[in-house]
């Protein structure tokens, strides 16, 4: 009787263990996992960071040319508020009607450009080639005659740091601004005028105290006697 009872208990215990094992086997095994979407996002972030780190910094020439294009756009649109953002707050911007910059050339402070087209004050910008008469004009008239007097946004040539003068006027931009970089926009002349009615606009940039390239002069150029 005791043996039968003992055998019954053993069978009962063995049956319980088997069932417990089967129940455990039915439960899913929990593991730490990352979805495909999360993996893709992380990989993309890594690739993006690598691309940003790999991109070389822009050189001075590239920065100056970019600024020059923005300045030309502002001049074309007569948007002197935008133009002022590219002008040196330390030196302002000098205006010269010819390639030879005179000592008494007119210079506008950055904030004065905001009222450029509204000013009725007459300035003496220089002396007219040929006649020798003083160039006395209000700013808007000077703009029409000695700033945007040609389609410089469609220039025939854009020259970085031109070495030779176009005409017979002594070009002294580098003497006046020895640390500058110059971008020249050249529009060729017409055949009926023997190509002597060419125009050029020189945008002069210097680095400011923050190591930023800023516009310091707009120098107009044309054929002179």
PDB file of C-alpha atoms in Angstrom:
ATOM      1  CA  UNK A   1       0.000   0.000   0.000  1.00  0.00           C
ATOM      2  CA  UNK A   2       2.818   2.390   0.922  1.00  0.00           C
ATOM      3  CA  UNK A   3       4.703   1.532  -2.264  1.00  0.00           C
ATOM      4  CA  UNK A   4       1.640   2.211  -4.396  1.00  0.00           C
ATOM      5  CA  UNK A   5       1.058   5.561  -2.692  1.00  0.00           C
ATOM      6  CA  UNK A   6       4.728   6.526  -3.090  1.00  0.00           C
ATOM      7  CA  UNK A   7       4.656   5.567  -6.775  1.00  0.00           C
ATOM      8  CA  UNK A   8       1.524   7.693  -7.241  1.00  0.00           C
ATOM      9  CA  UNK A   9       3.236  10.747  -5.718  1.00  0.00           C
ATOM     10  CA  UNK A  10       6.282  10.319  -7.974  1.00  0.00           C
ATOM     11  CA  UNK A  11       4.104  10.069 -11.085  1.00  0.00           C
ATOM     12  CA  UNK A  12       2.160  13.154  -9.976  1.00  0.00           C
ATOM     13  CA  UNK A  13       5.337  15.179  -9.444  1.00  0.00           C
ATOM     14  CA  UNK A  14       6.787  14.109 -12.782  1.00  0.00           C
ATOM     15  CA  UNK A  15       3.578  15.070 -14.564  1.00  0.00           C
ATOM     16  CA  UNK A  16       3.619  18.561 -12.995  1.00  0.00           C
ATOM     17  CA  UNK A  17       7.242  19.172 -14.028  1.00  0.00           C
ATOM     18  CA  UNK A  18       6.526  18.203 -17.638  1.00  0.00           C
ATOM     19  CA  UNK A  19       3.531  20.544 -17.792  1.00  0.00           C
ATOM     20  CA  UNK A  20       5.550  23.400 -16.300  1.00  0.00           C
ATOM     21  CA  UNK A  21       8.261  22.876 -18.858  1.00  0.00           C
ATOM     22  CA  UNK A  22       5.765  22.885 -21.711  1.00  0.00           C
ATOM     23  CA  UNK A  23       4.127  26.086 -20.414  1.00  0.00           C
ATOM     24  CA  UNK A  24       7.494  27.780 -20.233  1.00  0.00           C
ATOM     25  CA  UNK A  25       8.249  26.650 -23.767  1.00  0.00           C
ATOM     26  CA  UNK A  26       5.057  28.275 -25.020  1.00  0.00           C
ATOM     27  CA  UNK A  27       6.081  31.698 -23.690  1.00  0.00           C
ATOM     28  CA  UNK A  28       7.944  33.931 -26.175  1.00  0.00           C
ATOM     29  CA  UNK A  29      11.509  34.755 -25.289  1.00  0.00           C
ATOM     30  CA  UNK A  30      11.895  38.488 -24.659  1.00  0.00           C
ATOM     31  CA  UNK A  31      14.961  40.020 -26.207  1.00  0.00           C
ATOM     32  CA  UNK A  32      16.279  43.541 -26.668  1.00  0.00           C
ATOM     33  CA  UNK A  33      15.779  44.397 -30.322  1.00  0.00           C
ATOM     34  CA  UNK A  34      15.866  47.405 -32.667  1.00  0.00           C
ATOM     35  CA  UNK A  35      13.329  47.766 -35.440  1.00  0.00           C
ATOM     36  CA  UNK A  36      14.483  48.187 -39.031  1.00  0.00           C
ATOM     37  CA  UNK A  37      13.126  51.757 -39.020  1.00  0.00           C
ATOM     38  CA  UNK A  38      15.175  52.726 -35.952  1.00  0.00           C
ATOM     39  CA  UNK A  39      18.286  51.184 -37.455  1.00  0.00           C
ATOM     40  CA  UNK A  40      17.781  53.104 -40.695  1.00  0.00           C
ATOM     41  CA  UNK A  41      17.336  56.396 -38.824  1.00  0.00           C
ATOM     42  CA  UNK A  42      20.485  55.894 -36.821  1.00  0.00           C
ATOM     43  CA  UNK A  43      22.454  54.973 -39.930  1.00  0.00           C
ATOM     44  CA  UNK A  44      21.139  58.028 -41.771  1.00  0.00           C
ATOM     45  CA  UNK A  45      22.126  60.295 -38.889  1.00  0.00           C
ATOM     46  CA  UNK A  46      25.641  58.897 -38.909  1.00  0.00           C
ATOM     47  CA  UNK A  47      25.959  59.326 -42.679  1.00  0.00           C
ATOM     48  CA  UNK A  48      24.610  62.899 -42.485  1.00  0.00           C
ATOM     49  CA  UNK A  49      27.062  63.825 -39.735  1.00  0.00           C
ATOM     50  CA  UNK A  50      29.921  62.342 -41.733  1.00  0.00           C
ATOM     51  CA  UNK A  51      28.906  64.369 -44.800  1.00  0.00           C
ATOM     52  CA  UNK A  52      28.690  67.593 -42.766  1.00  0.00           C
ATOM     53  CA  UNK A  53      32.081  66.984 -41.234  1.00  0.00           C
ATOM     54  CA  UNK A  54      33.585  66.093 -44.602  1.00  0.00           C
ATOM     55  CA  UNK A  55      32.376  69.295 -46.348  1.00  0.00           C
ATOM     56  CA  UNK A  56      35.371  71.620 -46.688  1.00  0.00           C
ATOM     57  CA  UNK A  57      35.029  75.251 -45.579  1.00  0.00           C
ATOM     58  CA  UNK A  58      34.509  77.815 -48.306  1.00  0.00           C
ATOM     59  CA  UNK A  59      37.577  79.696 -49.460  1.00  0.00           C
ATOM     60  CA  UNK A  60      37.892  83.469 -49.654  1.00  0.00           C
ATOM     61  CA  UNK A  61      37.377  83.540 -53.412  1.00  0.00           C
ATOM     62  CA  UNK A  62      34.146  81.554 -53.199  1.00  0.00           C
ATOM     63  CA  UNK A  63      32.799  83.731 -50.381  1.00  0.00           C
ATOM     64  CA  UNK A  64      33.658  86.977 -52.182  1.00  0.00           C
ATOM     65  CA  UNK A  65      32.065  85.818 -55.444  1.00  0.00           C
ATOM     66  CA  UNK A  66      28.904  84.769 -53.606  1.00  0.00           C
ATOM     67  CA  UNK A  67      28.679  88.159 -51.911  1.00  0.00           C
ATOM     68  CA  UNK A  68      29.315  89.931 -55.213  1.00  0.00           C
ATOM     69  CA  UNK A  69      26.383  88.150 -56.862  1.00  0.00           C
ATOM     70  CA  UNK A  70      24.110  89.161 -53.993  1.00  0.00           C
ATOM     71  CA  UNK A  71      25.313  92.767 -54.212  1.00  0.00           C
ATOM     72  CA  UNK A  72      24.646  92.850 -57.960  1.00  0.00           C
ATOM     73  CA  UNK A  73      21.143  91.532 -57.312  1.00  0.00           C
ATOM     74  CA  UNK A  74      20.523  94.229 -54.709  1.00  0.00           C
ATOM     75  CA  UNK A  75      21.797  96.937 -57.059  1.00  0.00           C
ATOM     76  CA  UNK A  76      19.654  95.676 -59.916  1.00  0.00           C
ATOM     77  CA  UNK A  77      16.548  95.712 -57.689  1.00  0.00           C
ATOM     78  CA  UNK A  78      17.461  99.090 -56.183  1.00  0.00           C
ATOM     79  CA  UNK A  79      17.170  97.369 -52.820  1.00  0.00           C
ATOM     80  CA  UNK A  80      19.639  99.378 -50.785  1.00  0.00           C
ATOM     81  CA  UNK A  81      18.259  98.058 -47.512  1.00  0.00           C
ATOM     82  CA  UNK A  82      19.457  94.610 -48.553  1.00  0.00           C
ATOM     83  CA  UNK A  83      22.637  96.094 -49.977  1.00  0.00           C
ATOM     84  CA  UNK A  84      23.468  97.620 -46.594  1.00  0.00           C
ATOM     85  CA  UNK A  85      23.712  94.134 -45.048  1.00  0.00           C
ATOM     86  CA  UNK A  86      26.758  93.413 -47.242  1.00  0.00           C
ATOM     87  CA  UNK A  87      28.426  96.772 -46.539  1.00  0.00           C
ATOM     88  CA  UNK A  88      31.160  97.263 -43.964  1.00  0.00           C
ATOM     89  CA  UNK A  89      29.777  98.806 -40.787  1.00  0.00           C
ATOM     90  CA  UNK A  90      33.312  99.992 -40.006  1.00  0.00           C
ATOM     91  CA  UNK A  91      34.224 101.705 -43.305  1.00  0.00           C
ATOM     92  CA  UNK A  92      30.924 102.168 -45.100  1.00  0.00           C
ATOM     93  CA  UNK A  93      30.961 102.051 -48.908  1.00  0.00           C
ATOM     94  CA  UNK A  94      32.903 104.383 -51.202  1.00  0.00           C
ATOM     95  CA  UNK A  95      31.532 105.435 -54.603  1.00  0.00           C
ATOM     96  CA  UNK A  96      33.818 106.288 -57.495  1.00  0.00           C
ATOM     97  CA  UNK A  97      32.521 107.237 -60.975  1.00  0.00           C
ATOM     98  CA  UNK A  98      35.804 106.186 -62.607  1.00  0.00           C
ATOM     99  CA  UNK A  99      38.467 103.534 -62.066  1.00  0.00           C
ATOM    100  CA  UNK A 100      40.817 106.067 -60.503  1.00  0.00           C
ATOM    101  CA  UNK A 101      39.587 106.696 -56.954  1.00  0.00           C
ATOM    102  CA  UNK A 102      40.044 110.292 -55.805  1.00  0.00           C
ATOM    103  CA  UNK A 103      41.027 111.188 -52.247  1.00  0.00           C
ATOM    104  CA  UNK A 104      37.739 113.015 -51.661  1.00  0.00           C
ATOM    105  CA  UNK A 105      35.489 110.233 -53.010  1.00  0.00           C
ATOM    106  CA  UNK A 106      32.001 110.125 -51.505  1.00  0.00           C
ATOM    107  CA  UNK A 107      31.518 107.467 -48.822  1.00  0.00           C
ATOM    108  CA  UNK A 108      28.191 106.412 -47.353  1.00  0.00           C
ATOM    109  CA  UNK A 109      27.857 104.857 -43.932  1.00  0.00           C
ATOM    110  CA  UNK A 110      25.982 101.590 -43.761  1.00  0.00           C
ATOM    111  CA  UNK A 111      22.883 103.164 -42.189  1.00  0.00           C
ATOM    112  CA  UNK A 112      22.834 106.032 -44.729  1.00  0.00           C
ATOM    113  CA  UNK A 113      22.190 103.585 -47.562  1.00  0.00           C
ATOM    114  CA  UNK A 114      18.675 103.004 -46.246  1.00  0.00           C
ATOM    115  CA  UNK A 115      17.733 106.507 -47.445  1.00  0.00           C
ATOM    116  CA  UNK A 116      19.832 106.492 -50.629  1.00  0.00           C
ATOM    117  CA  UNK A 117      16.953 106.806 -53.107  1.00  0.00           C
ATOM    118  CA  UNK A 118      14.994 109.220 -50.953  1.00  0.00           C
ATOM    119  CA  UNK A 119      17.805 111.695 -50.422  1.00  0.00           C
ATOM    120  CA  UNK A 120      17.533 114.992 -52.288  1.00  0.00           C
ATOM    121  CA  UNK A 121      20.966 116.133 -51.148  1.00  0.00           C
ATOM    122  CA  UNK A 122      23.323 116.882 -54.020  1.00  0.00           C
ATOM    123  CA  UNK A 123      26.817 115.425 -53.679  1.00  0.00           C
ATOM    124  CA  UNK A 124      29.967 116.128 -55.653  1.00  0.00           C
ATOM    125  CA  UNK A 125      31.043 112.635 -56.707  1.00  0.00           C
ATOM    126  CA  UNK A 126      34.072 113.621 -58.711  1.00  0.00           C
ATOM    127  CA  UNK A 127      35.000 115.409 -61.947  1.00  0.00           C
ATOM    128  CA  UNK A 128      33.601 114.522 -65.357  1.00  0.00           C
ATOM    129  CA  UNK A 129      36.052 113.081 -67.821  1.00  0.00           C
ATOM    130  CA  UNK A 130      36.627 115.383 -70.780  1.00  0.00           C
ATOM    131  CA  UNK A 131      34.854 118.498 -69.531  1.00  0.00           C
ATOM    132  CA  UNK A 132      36.400 118.628 -66.078  1.00  0.00           C
ATOM    133  CA  UNK A 133      33.111 119.778 -64.622  1.00  0.00           C
ATOM    134  CA  UNK A 134      32.143 118.547 -61.150  1.00  0.00           C
ATOM    135  CA  UNK A 135      29.721 115.623 -61.033  1.00  0.00           C
ATOM    136  CA  UNK A 136      26.964 117.116 -58.877  1.00  0.00           C
ATOM    137  CA  UNK A 137      24.041 114.710 -58.558  1.00  0.00           C
ATOM    138  CA  UNK A 138      21.524 113.482 -56.016  1.00  0.00           C
ATOM    139  CA  UNK A 139      22.097 109.780 -55.153  1.00  0.00           C
ATOM    140  CA  UNK A 140      19.309 108.399 -57.373  1.00  0.00           C
ATOM    141  CA  UNK A 141      20.724 110.248 -60.410  1.00  0.00           C
ATOM    142  CA  UNK A 142      24.227 109.040 -59.617  1.00  0.00           C
ATOM    143  CA  UNK A 143      22.864 105.487 -59.447  1.00  0.00           C
ATOM    144  CA  UNK A 144      21.444 105.769 -62.982  1.00  0.00           C
ATOM    145  CA  UNK A 145      24.621 107.240 -64.467  1.00  0.00           C
ATOM    146  CA  UNK A 146      27.493 105.693 -62.512  1.00  0.00           C
ATOM    147  CA  UNK A 147      26.262 102.620 -60.675  1.00  0.00           C
ATOM    148  CA  UNK A 148      23.726 100.568 -62.596  1.00  0.00           C
ATOM    149  CA  UNK A 149      24.144 102.049 -66.068  1.00  0.00           C
ATOM    150  CA  UNK A 150      24.305  98.634 -67.790  1.00  0.00           C
ATOM    151  CA  UNK A 151      22.903  95.112 -67.364  1.00  0.00           C
ATOM    152  CA  UNK A 152      25.601  93.948 -64.977  1.00  0.00           C
ATOM    153  CA  UNK A 153      23.489  90.984 -63.879  1.00  0.00           C
ATOM    154  CA  UNK A 154      24.021  89.733 -67.450  1.00  0.00           C
ATOM    155  CA  UNK A 155      27.670  90.763 -67.680  1.00  0.00           C
ATOM    156  CA  UNK A 156      29.750  89.473 -70.583  1.00  0.00           C
ATOM    157  CA  UNK A 157      32.633  88.848 -68.214  1.00  0.00           C
ATOM    158  CA  UNK A 158      32.975  88.462 -64.458  1.00  0.00           C
ATOM    159  CA  UNK A 159      36.620  88.785 -63.461  1.00  0.00           C
ATOM    160  CA  UNK A 160      38.066  88.053 -60.033  1.00  0.00           C
ATOM    161  CA  UNK A 161      40.874  90.449 -59.110  1.00  0.00           C
ATOM    162  CA  UNK A 162      41.424  91.914 -62.612  1.00  0.00           C
ATOM    163  CA  UNK A 163      45.060  92.788 -63.161  1.00  0.00           C
ATOM    164  CA  UNK A 164      44.783  95.115 -66.152  1.00  0.00           C
ATOM    165  CA  UNK A 165      42.764  98.266 -66.655  1.00  0.00           C
ATOM    166  CA  UNK A 166      40.112  98.205 -69.376  1.00  0.00           C
ATOM    167  CA  UNK A 167      40.767 101.726 -70.603  1.00  0.00           C
ATOM    168  CA  UNK A 168      43.448 104.364 -70.278  1.00  0.00           C
ATOM    169  CA  UNK A 169      42.449 105.487 -66.767  1.00  0.00           C
ATOM    170  CA  UNK A 170      44.920 104.550 -64.043  1.00  0.00           C
ATOM    171  CA  UNK A 171      43.131 101.993 -61.890  1.00  0.00           C
ATOM    172  CA  UNK A 172      44.178 102.479 -58.259  1.00  0.00           C
ATOM    173  CA  UNK A 173      41.733 100.252 -56.364  1.00  0.00           C
ATOM    174  CA  UNK A 174      44.506  98.095 -54.906  1.00  0.00           C
ATOM    175  CA  UNK A 175      46.427 101.198 -53.847  1.00  0.00           C
ATOM    176  CA  UNK A 176      43.382 102.532 -51.999  1.00  0.00           C
ATOM    177  CA  UNK A 177      42.343  99.151 -50.588  1.00  0.00           C
ATOM    178  CA  UNK A 178      45.521  97.037 -50.473  1.00  0.00           C
ATOM    179  CA  UNK A 179      43.894  94.152 -48.557  1.00  0.00           C
ATOM    180  CA  UNK A 180      40.867  93.973 -50.825  1.00  0.00           C
ATOM    181  CA  UNK A 181      39.448  91.435 -53.249  1.00  0.00           C
ATOM    182  CA  UNK A 182      37.759  92.837 -56.365  1.00  0.00           C
ATOM    183  CA  UNK A 183      35.052  91.406 -58.603  1.00  0.00           C
ATOM    184  CA  UNK A 184      34.632  93.164 -61.952  1.00  0.00           C
ATOM    185  CA  UNK A 185      31.413  92.929 -63.991  1.00  0.00           C
ATOM    186  CA  UNK A 186      32.148  93.877 -67.599  1.00  0.00           C
ATOM    187  CA  UNK A 187      29.605  94.657 -70.327  1.00  0.00           C
ATOM    188  CA  UNK A 188      31.172  94.974 -73.761  1.00  0.00           C
ATOM    189  CA  UNK A 189      30.488  97.886 -76.108  1.00  0.00           C
ATOM    190  CA  UNK A 190      28.507  97.967 -79.310  1.00  0.00           C
ATOM    191  CA  UNK A 191      29.829  97.730 -82.868  1.00  0.00           C
ATOM    192  CA  UNK A 192      28.170 100.970 -83.955  1.00  0.00           C
ATOM    193  CA  UNK A 193      30.228 102.797 -81.326  1.00  0.00           C
ATOM    194  CA  UNK A 194      33.433 100.955 -82.098  1.00  0.00           C
ATOM    195  CA  UNK A 195      33.063  98.976 -78.833  1.00  0.00           C
ATOM    196  CA  UNK A 196      34.133 102.098 -76.956  1.00  0.00           C
ATOM    197  CA  UNK A 197      30.873 102.326 -75.017  1.00  0.00           C
ATOM    198  CA  UNK A 198      31.780  99.433 -72.747  1.00  0.00           C
ATOM    199  CA  UNK A 199      30.950  99.593 -69.031  1.00  0.00           C
ATOM    200  CA  UNK A 200      32.350  97.895 -65.953  1.00  0.00           C
ATOM    201  CA  UNK A 201      31.464  97.821 -62.289  1.00  0.00           C
ATOM    202  CA  UNK A 202      34.065  96.874 -59.702  1.00  0.00           C
ATOM    203  CA  UNK A 203      32.842  95.583 -56.341  1.00  0.00           C
ATOM    204  CA  UNK A 204      35.536  95.894 -53.694  1.00  0.00           C
ATOM    205  CA  UNK A 205      35.516  93.694 -50.582  1.00  0.00           C
ATOM    206  CA  UNK A 206      37.647  93.738 -47.448  1.00  0.00           C
ATOM    207  CA  UNK A 207      37.589  91.632 -44.303  1.00  0.00           C
ATOM    208  CA  UNK A 208      36.174  93.310 -41.215  1.00  0.00           C
ATOM    209  CA  UNK A 209      37.187  92.757 -37.594  1.00  0.00           C
ATOM    210  CA  UNK A 210      35.023  89.603 -37.508  1.00  0.00           C
ATOM    211  CA  UNK A 211      36.891  88.110 -40.472  1.00  0.00           C
ATOM    212  CA  UNK A 212      33.878  88.610 -42.773  1.00  0.00           C
ATOM    213  CA  UNK A 213      34.139  89.864 -46.349  1.00  0.00           C
ATOM    214  CA  UNK A 214      32.249  93.151 -46.616  1.00  0.00           C
ATOM    215  CA  UNK A 215      31.664  95.621 -49.438  1.00  0.00           C
ATOM    216  CA  UNK A 216      33.803  98.756 -49.057  1.00  0.00           C
ATOM    217  CA  UNK A 217      33.614 100.325 -52.526  1.00  0.00           C
ATOM    218  CA  UNK A 218      31.629 100.410 -55.766  1.00  0.00           C
ATOM    219  CA  UNK A 219      33.921 101.632 -58.523  1.00  0.00           C
ATOM    220  CA  UNK A 220      32.431 102.386 -61.929  1.00  0.00           C
ATOM    221  CA  UNK A 221      34.586 102.195 -65.047  1.00  0.00           C
ATOM    222  CA  UNK A 222      34.188 103.216 -68.684  1.00  0.00           C
ATOM    223  CA  UNK A 223      36.148 104.556 -71.622  1.00  0.00           C
ATOM    224  CA  UNK A 224      37.778 107.886 -70.808  1.00  0.00           C
ATOM    225  CA  UNK A 225      39.616 110.429 -72.921  1.00  0.00           C
TER     226      UNK A 225
END
